[in-house]
Coordinates of C-alpha atoms in Angstrom, one line a residue:
M228 CA 36.1 74.9 -8.5
L229 CA 36.4 72.6 -4.8
R230 CA 39.1 73.3 -2.3
L231 CA 40.5 69.9 0.4
S232 CA 42.0 71.2 3.4
T233 CA 45.3 71.1 1.3
M234 CA 46.3 69.7 -2.1
S235 CA 48.1 66.4 -2.5
A236 CA 52.2 66.7 -4.3
A237 CA 49.3 65.3 -6.6
I238 CA 45.7 66.1 -7.3
L239 CA 46.8 69.3 -8.8
R240 CA 42.7 70.6 -8.8
A241 CA 39.1 69.2 -7.1
T242 CA 35.8 69.8 -9.1
K243 CA 32.5 68.7 -7.8
L244 CA 30.5 66.8 -10.3
P245 CA 27.5 68.1 -11.3
I246 CA 23.8 66.4 -10.8
S247 CA 23.7 64.9 -13.9
G248 CA 24.6 65.6 -17.2
P249 CA 28.3 65.5 -19.1
Y250 CA 31.5 65.0 -16.8
P251 CA 34.1 67.9 -17.0
T252 CA 37.0 66.2 -19.3
L253 CA 40.5 67.3 -20.6
D254 CA 42.1 67.2 -24.1
P255 CA 42.0 64.1 -25.7
F256 CA 38.7 64.1 -24.3
L257 CA 35.8 66.1 -25.2
F258 CA 33.1 64.3 -23.3
C259 CA 31.9 61.6 -20.6
V260 CA 28.6 60.7 -19.1
Y261 CA 27.8 58.3 -16.4
H262 CA 24.1 57.3 -17.3
K263 CA 22.7 54.7 -14.5
D264 CA 18.6 54.1 -14.8
E265 CA 17.2 50.9 -12.6
Y266 CA 14.5 49.6 -15.6
P267 CA 12.1 47.7 -14.8
A268 CA 11.1 44.4 -15.8
D269 CA 9.5 44.4 -19.2
E270 CA 5.6 44.4 -18.6
S271 CA 5.3 44.7 -22.2
G272 CA 4.6 41.5 -24.2
G273 CA 8.0 41.2 -25.5
K274 CA 8.2 45.6 -27.3
M275 CA 10.8 45.9 -24.1
E276 CA 8.9 49.5 -23.4
A277 CA 8.6 51.3 -20.7
A278 CA 5.7 51.9 -19.5
W279 CA 4.6 55.4 -19.9
P280 CA 6.4 57.8 -23.1
G281 CA 9.5 59.6 -23.0
N282 CA 9.1 63.2 -24.2
G283 CA 12.0 63.4 -27.0
S284 CA 14.2 64.9 -24.0
D285 CA 13.6 63.2 -20.5
F286 CA 17.7 63.3 -18.3
N287 CA 15.9 64.0 -15.2
P288 CA 18.4 63.5 -12.8
H289 CA 15.8 62.6 -9.6
A290 CA 13.8 60.0 -11.2
P291 CA 14.5 56.3 -11.5
Y292 CA 15.2 56.2 -14.5
R293 CA 15.6 58.2 -17.9
M294 CA 13.4 57.9 -21.4
Y295 CA 16.4 60.2 -22.7
H296 CA 15.2 60.9 -26.8
G297 CA 13.0 57.2 -26.6
H298 CA 9.3 57.2 -26.1
H299 CA 8.5 54.0 -25.9
I300 CA 11.9 52.6 -25.6
P301 CA 14.4 54.4 -23.6
G302 CA 17.7 55.6 -25.6
F303 CA 19.5 57.8 -28.2
P304 CA 17.2 56.7 -31.4
Q305 CA 19.2 57.0 -34.3
H306 CA 21.7 60.7 -34.9
P307 CA 24.9 61.8 -37.1
H308 CA 28.8 61.4 -35.3
R309 CA 31.5 62.8 -37.4
G310 CA 35.5 63.6 -36.2
F311 CA 35.8 62.5 -33.2
E312 CA 35.7 57.9 -31.0
T313 CA 32.8 56.7 -29.0
I314 CA 33.2 54.2 -25.9
T315 CA 30.7 53.1 -25.0
A316 CA 31.7 50.7 -21.6
T317 CA 29.8 49.4 -19.8
M318 CA 28.5 47.5 -16.2
E319 CA 24.6 46.5 -15.9
G320 CA 22.8 46.3 -18.5
L321 CA 22.4 45.8 -23.3
I322 CA 22.8 48.5 -25.6
D323 CA 20.3 47.4 -28.8
H324 CA 23.4 49.6 -31.6
A325 CA 22.4 49.4 -34.7
D326 CA 24.6 52.1 -37.7
S327 CA 24.3 53.7 -41.2
V328 CA 27.3 51.4 -42.0
G329 CA 24.9 48.5 -41.5
N330 CA 26.7 47.5 -38.4
A331 CA 25.2 46.3 -35.0
G332 CA 24.8 43.9 -32.2
R333 CA 23.6 43.9 -28.6
Y334 CA 26.0 44.8 -25.9
G335 CA 26.3 45.2 -22.1
E336 CA 27.5 43.8 -19.2
G337 CA 31.0 44.3 -19.3
D338 CA 31.5 44.8 -23.1
V339 CA 32.7 47.5 -24.5
Q340 CA 32.0 49.3 -28.1
W341 CA 34.6 51.0 -29.3
M342 CA 33.2 52.9 -32.8
T343 CA 35.1 55.4 -34.9
A344 CA 33.2 58.0 -36.4
G345 CA 35.1 59.3 -38.5
G346 CA 34.4 60.9 -41.8
G347 CA 30.2 60.2 -40.7
V348 CA 27.7 58.2 -39.3
V349 CA 24.4 58.2 -38.6
H350 CA 24.0 55.3 -35.5
G351 CA 22.1 54.0 -33.4
E352 CA 21.8 53.1 -28.9
M353 CA 18.6 52.1 -27.0
F354 CA 17.5 50.7 -24.6
P355 CA 15.4 47.9 -24.3
L356 CA 14.1 46.4 -21.3
V357 CA 15.2 42.7 -22.8
H358 CA 14.1 40.8 -19.6
A359 CA 10.3 40.0 -18.3
D360 CA 11.7 38.2 -15.2
K361 CA 13.6 40.7 -13.3
P362 CA 14.7 44.2 -13.2
N363 CA 16.7 45.9 -16.8
H364 CA 19.3 47.5 -14.6
L365 CA 21.0 49.9 -16.5
R366 CA 25.5 51.0 -16.4
L367 CA 27.7 52.3 -18.4
F368 CA 30.0 55.3 -19.3
Q369 CA 29.5 57.2 -22.3
I370 CA 33.1 58.4 -23.6
W371 CA 34.1 61.1 -26.5
L372 CA 38.3 60.1 -27.6
N373 CA 38.8 63.5 -29.7
L374 CA 40.5 62.7 -33.3
P375 CA 43.6 64.4 -34.3
S376 CA 43.0 66.7 -37.6
K377 CA 44.8 64.0 -40.5
S378 CA 41.5 61.5 -38.6
K379 CA 39.1 63.5 -38.3
M380 CA 37.9 62.4 -42.1
V381 CA 38.7 58.5 -42.1
Q382 CA 36.5 55.7 -42.5
P383 CA 34.0 55.0 -40.1
S384 CA 35.3 51.6 -37.9
F385 CA 33.2 49.2 -35.7
A386 CA 34.7 47.3 -32.9
M387 CA 33.2 45.5 -29.8
F388 CA 35.3 43.7 -26.6
W389 CA 32.8 41.5 -24.6
N390 CA 33.5 41.2 -21.6
S391 CA 35.1 37.5 -21.1
D392 CA 37.9 39.8 -23.1
V393 CA 38.5 42.6 -21.2
P394 CA 40.9 42.3 -18.7
V395 CA 40.0 42.9 -15.5
Y396 CA 43.0 42.8 -12.3
H397 CA 42.4 42.3 -8.5
T398 CA 45.1 42.9 -5.7
D399 CA 46.2 39.8 -3.5
D400 CA 44.5 40.3 -0.7
G401 CA 40.7 40.4 -2.9
K402 CA 39.3 44.1 -2.1
A403 CA 40.6 46.1 -4.8
S404 CA 40.7 45.4 -8.2
V405 CA 40.6 47.6 -12.1
T406 CA 39.1 46.5 -14.7
V407 CA 41.0 47.4 -18.0
W408 CA 38.5 49.5 -20.6
A409 CA 41.6 51.2 -22.1
G410 CA 45.7 51.2 -21.5
D411 CA 48.8 49.9 -21.1
Y412 CA 48.1 48.9 -16.4
F413 CA 47.3 46.5 -14.4
L414 CA 48.3 43.8 -16.5
R415 CA 49.0 40.8 -14.9
E416 CA 52.1 38.6 -17.2
G417 CA 50.8 38.1 -20.8
V418 CA 47.4 39.7 -20.9
K419 CA 47.4 42.8 -23.8
Q420 CA 44.9 45.1 -23.8
N421 CA 42.1 45.4 -26.3
S422 CA 43.3 46.9 -29.5
P423 CA 41.6 49.9 -30.2
P424 CA 40.7 51.0 -33.7
P425 CA 43.3 51.6 -36.3
D426 CA 42.2 55.4 -37.3
S427 CA 41.9 56.0 -32.6
W428 CA 44.2 57.8 -31.4
A429 CA 44.3 54.8 -29.0
A430 CA 46.0 53.2 -31.8
D431 CA 49.2 54.9 -30.5
E432 CA 50.3 53.6 -27.6
S433 CA 53.0 56.6 -27.2
N434 CA 49.7 58.6 -26.4
D435 CA 49.2 56.3 -23.4
V436 CA 45.5 57.0 -23.6
A437 CA 43.8 54.6 -20.5
V438 CA 40.7 54.5 -19.8
L439 CA 40.3 52.1 -16.0
H440 CA 37.0 51.3 -14.0
I441 CA 38.8 51.3 -10.1
T442 CA 37.1 49.5 -7.2
V443 CA 38.4 48.9 -4.4
Q444 CA 35.9 47.5 -1.6
P445 CA 35.5 48.4 2.7
G446 CA 39.5 48.2 3.5
G447 CA 40.5 48.1 0.8
A448 CA 43.6 50.0 -1.1
I449 CA 46.0 49.9 -4.9
V450 CA 48.4 52.3 -5.8
I451 CA 47.2 54.3 -10.0
P452 CA 50.2 54.1 -11.5
K453 CA 52.8 56.7 -12.7
A454 CA 51.9 57.6 -16.6
N455 CA 53.5 54.6 -18.9
K456 CA 54.7 58.1 -21.1
S457 CA 55.6 60.5 -18.0
G458 CA 58.9 60.4 -18.1
D459 CA 59.8 61.4 -22.2
G460 CA 58.5 64.8 -22.2
N461 CA 55.6 63.8 -22.9
S462 CA 52.5 65.7 -20.6
I463 CA 49.9 63.6 -19.9
N464 CA 46.4 64.5 -18.5
R465 CA 45.0 62.2 -16.3
S466 CA 41.5 62.9 -14.5
I467 CA 40.0 60.5 -12.1
Y468 CA 36.1 60.6 -11.0
L469 CA 35.1 59.4 -7.6
I470 CA 31.5 57.9 -8.8
E471 CA 29.7 55.9 -6.3
G472 CA 29.9 55.5 -2.5
H473 CA 31.2 58.6 -1.8
E474 CA 30.4 58.7 1.9
G475 CA 33.3 55.7 3.3
N476 CA 36.3 58.0 4.3
V477 CA 37.8 57.7 1.1
K478 CA 40.9 58.6 0.9
V479 CA 43.8 60.2 -2.8
D480 CA 47.0 60.5 -2.5
G481 CA 45.8 61.0 1.7
K482 CA 43.6 63.3 1.6
I483 CA 40.0 62.5 2.4
I484 CA 37.4 62.9 -0.4
G485 CA 33.6 63.7 0.8
E486 CA 32.1 63.8 -2.2
K487 CA 31.4 63.2 -6.3
V488 CA 34.5 64.6 -7.5
C489 CA 37.1 64.8 -11.2
L490 CA 39.8 65.2 -9.6
T491 CA 42.9 66.1 -11.9
L492 CA 45.8 64.5 -11.6
D493 CA 49.8 64.7 -11.2
A494 CA 50.4 61.6 -14.4
T495 CA 54.4 61.9 -13.0
K496 CA 53.4 60.5 -10.0
D497 CA 51.9 57.5 -8.1
V498 CA 48.8 57.9 -6.3
P499 CA 47.1 55.8 -3.2
I500 CA 43.7 54.6 -3.2
E501 CA 42.9 53.8 0.2
L502 CA 39.3 52.8 1.8
D503 CA 38.1 52.8 5.7
Q504 CA 37.4 49.4 7.2
G505 CA 35.0 50.9 8.4
A506 CA 32.7 52.2 5.1
N507 CA 29.6 50.7 4.5
E508 CA 30.5 50.7 0.6
E509 CA 32.8 49.9 -1.6
V510 CA 34.2 53.5 -3.8
Q511 CA 34.3 53.3 -7.5
F512 CA 36.6 55.0 -9.5
L513 CA 37.3 55.5 -13.7
L514 CA 40.5 56.9 -14.9
L515 CA 40.8 58.5 -17.7
Q516 CA 44.4 59.7 -19.5
G517 CA 45.8 60.4 -23.0
K518 CA 48.7 62.5 -24.1
P519 CA 46.5 66.0 -25.0
I520 CA 46.1 65.9 -29.1
N521 CA 46.8 69.8 -28.4
E522 CA 44.5 71.1 -31.4
P523 CA 41.2 73.6 -31.3
V524 CA 38.3 72.1 -31.7
A525 CA 34.5 73.1 -32.8
Q526 CA 31.9 71.7 -31.6
H527 CA 28.5 71.4 -32.8
G528 CA 26.4 68.9 -31.1
P529 CA 27.9 65.8 -32.8
F530 CA 30.1 67.2 -35.1
V531 CA 33.5 68.2 -32.9
M532 CA 35.9 69.9 -35.7
N533 CA 38.5 72.0 -36.1
T534 CA 36.9 75.0 -37.3
Q535 CA 34.0 76.3 -37.8
S536 CA 34.0 76.3 -41.7
E537 CA 34.4 72.2 -41.0
I538 CA 31.1 72.6 -38.7
R539 CA 29.6 73.6 -41.3
D540 CA 30.7 71.3 -44.1
A541 CA 29.3 68.2 -41.5
F542 CA 25.8 69.6 -41.3
M543 CA 26.0 70.8 -44.9
D544 CA 27.4 67.3 -45.9
Y545 CA 25.2 65.6 -43.2
Q546 CA 22.0 66.8 -45.3
R547 CA 23.3 66.2 -48.9
T548 CA 24.7 62.7 -48.1
Q549 CA 23.0 61.5 -44.9
F550 CA 26.4 59.7 -44.2
G551 CA 25.5 56.7 -46.2
G552 CA 21.8 57.2 -45.0
W553 CA 20.1 54.7 -42.7
P554 CA 19.2 50.9 -43.4
W555 CA 16.9 50.0 -40.6
P556 CA 13.5 50.3 -40.6
K557 CA 13.2 52.5 -37.3
D558 CA 14.5 54.6 -35.7
D559 CA 14.5 53.1 -32.2
M560 CA 16.0 50.2 -34.0
V561 CA 15.7 47.0 -31.2
F562 CA 16.3 43.4 -32.2
P563 CA 14.7 40.5 -31.0
Q564 CA 13.8 39.9 -27.5
D565 CA 15.4 37.4 -27.1
K566 CA 18.1 37.3 -30.0
G567 CA 21.5 37.4 -26.8
R568 CA 23.7 39.1 -27.3
F569 CA 25.9 39.7 -30.6
A570 CA 28.1 42.4 -33.3
L571 CA 27.2 42.4 -37.0
I572 CA 30.7 44.0 -38.3
D573 CA 31.2 43.7 -42.0
G574 CA 28.0 41.7 -42.7
K575 CA 29.3 38.7 -40.6
E576 CA 28.0 38.0 -37.0
T577 CA 30.3 37.7 -34.4
R578 CA 29.0 36.8 -30.4
P579 CA 30.7 36.5 -27.3
P580 CA 32.3 33.1 -25.4
S581 CA 30.0 32.6 -23.1
A582 CA 26.8 32.5 -25.2
S583 CA 24.9 29.8 -24.4
S584 CA 21.8 28.0 -26.3
T585 CA 19.5 29.3 -23.7
T586 CA 20.7 32.8 -22.3
E587 CA 21.9 33.6 -25.1
S588 CA 19.4 32.4 -28.9
C589 CA 20.3 33.9 -32.2
T590 CA 16.3 34.2 -33.4
S591 CA 16.6 35.3 -36.8

């Protein structure tokens, strides 16, 4: 734990972020990782493969990019989940999704994918080098949101929110912005947040779940308001992560933050963020917030339940059923290079409103 010179009224704890790997999280969140990979342009003649094969477990934080569990195409080939949800919030780059339910998609550049694993799903998340004429840089958050015991065995579900449907708030001077990936915050009049899947902990507004991406330019400022439900006798957990621009003399609740940290905040208080006019670059934060589920957590790899007995059941169920099996021809399933962004949900394919015949063409 870091020790600021003096803690502020709103900052309860400061924890230095790891160079790589998962960030610390509070209930109801289980896991959060920030992917930032400078993938080059595709030089494989349309195969969308990296120049050098991966070793099956490449997480080197000092390399320009990582292959993760991919061999020729970076990413995470098919793997199972049970008992929680994944939120994949993108900023740059493209991801190919496929799962055991038959859903699929290519998304990115600000799109958000929300998947309820529930009773069990197998999915793959690959990062194909789609572009041959420019680098395929990738930035995204993978966030795991827990499910309460009553919802851990629900049917899997899948939602896609295109970037044009993701609310973005800008301060009047244009020097700060908030991208609202989830939560009833920073929404202009008449603008609503995207609806989480029906069985999500976030679907109940009394749980006050929020996932926000905050950007402040030099000379900019913004105030994070206290949690909506903080005065209702609820205990709301709130964490904010400084992920970019930590050398710019940014102040959080009046305290200078000079390194990448996780700040645990008092959700009953407003929190101002200010960046010095002389800073050389913008700062970026991730905010995670929600009412804790307050249930036992038993986790083993990709399964999150309430007891070790339920974890054993998950492994046995997966070995027996493969959670419906893998309907795709490859474990590291990707789609044609010119496919464009799309979502295939329950047999129906949709595309973002901005899709054009040239850049978002559909090739069967």
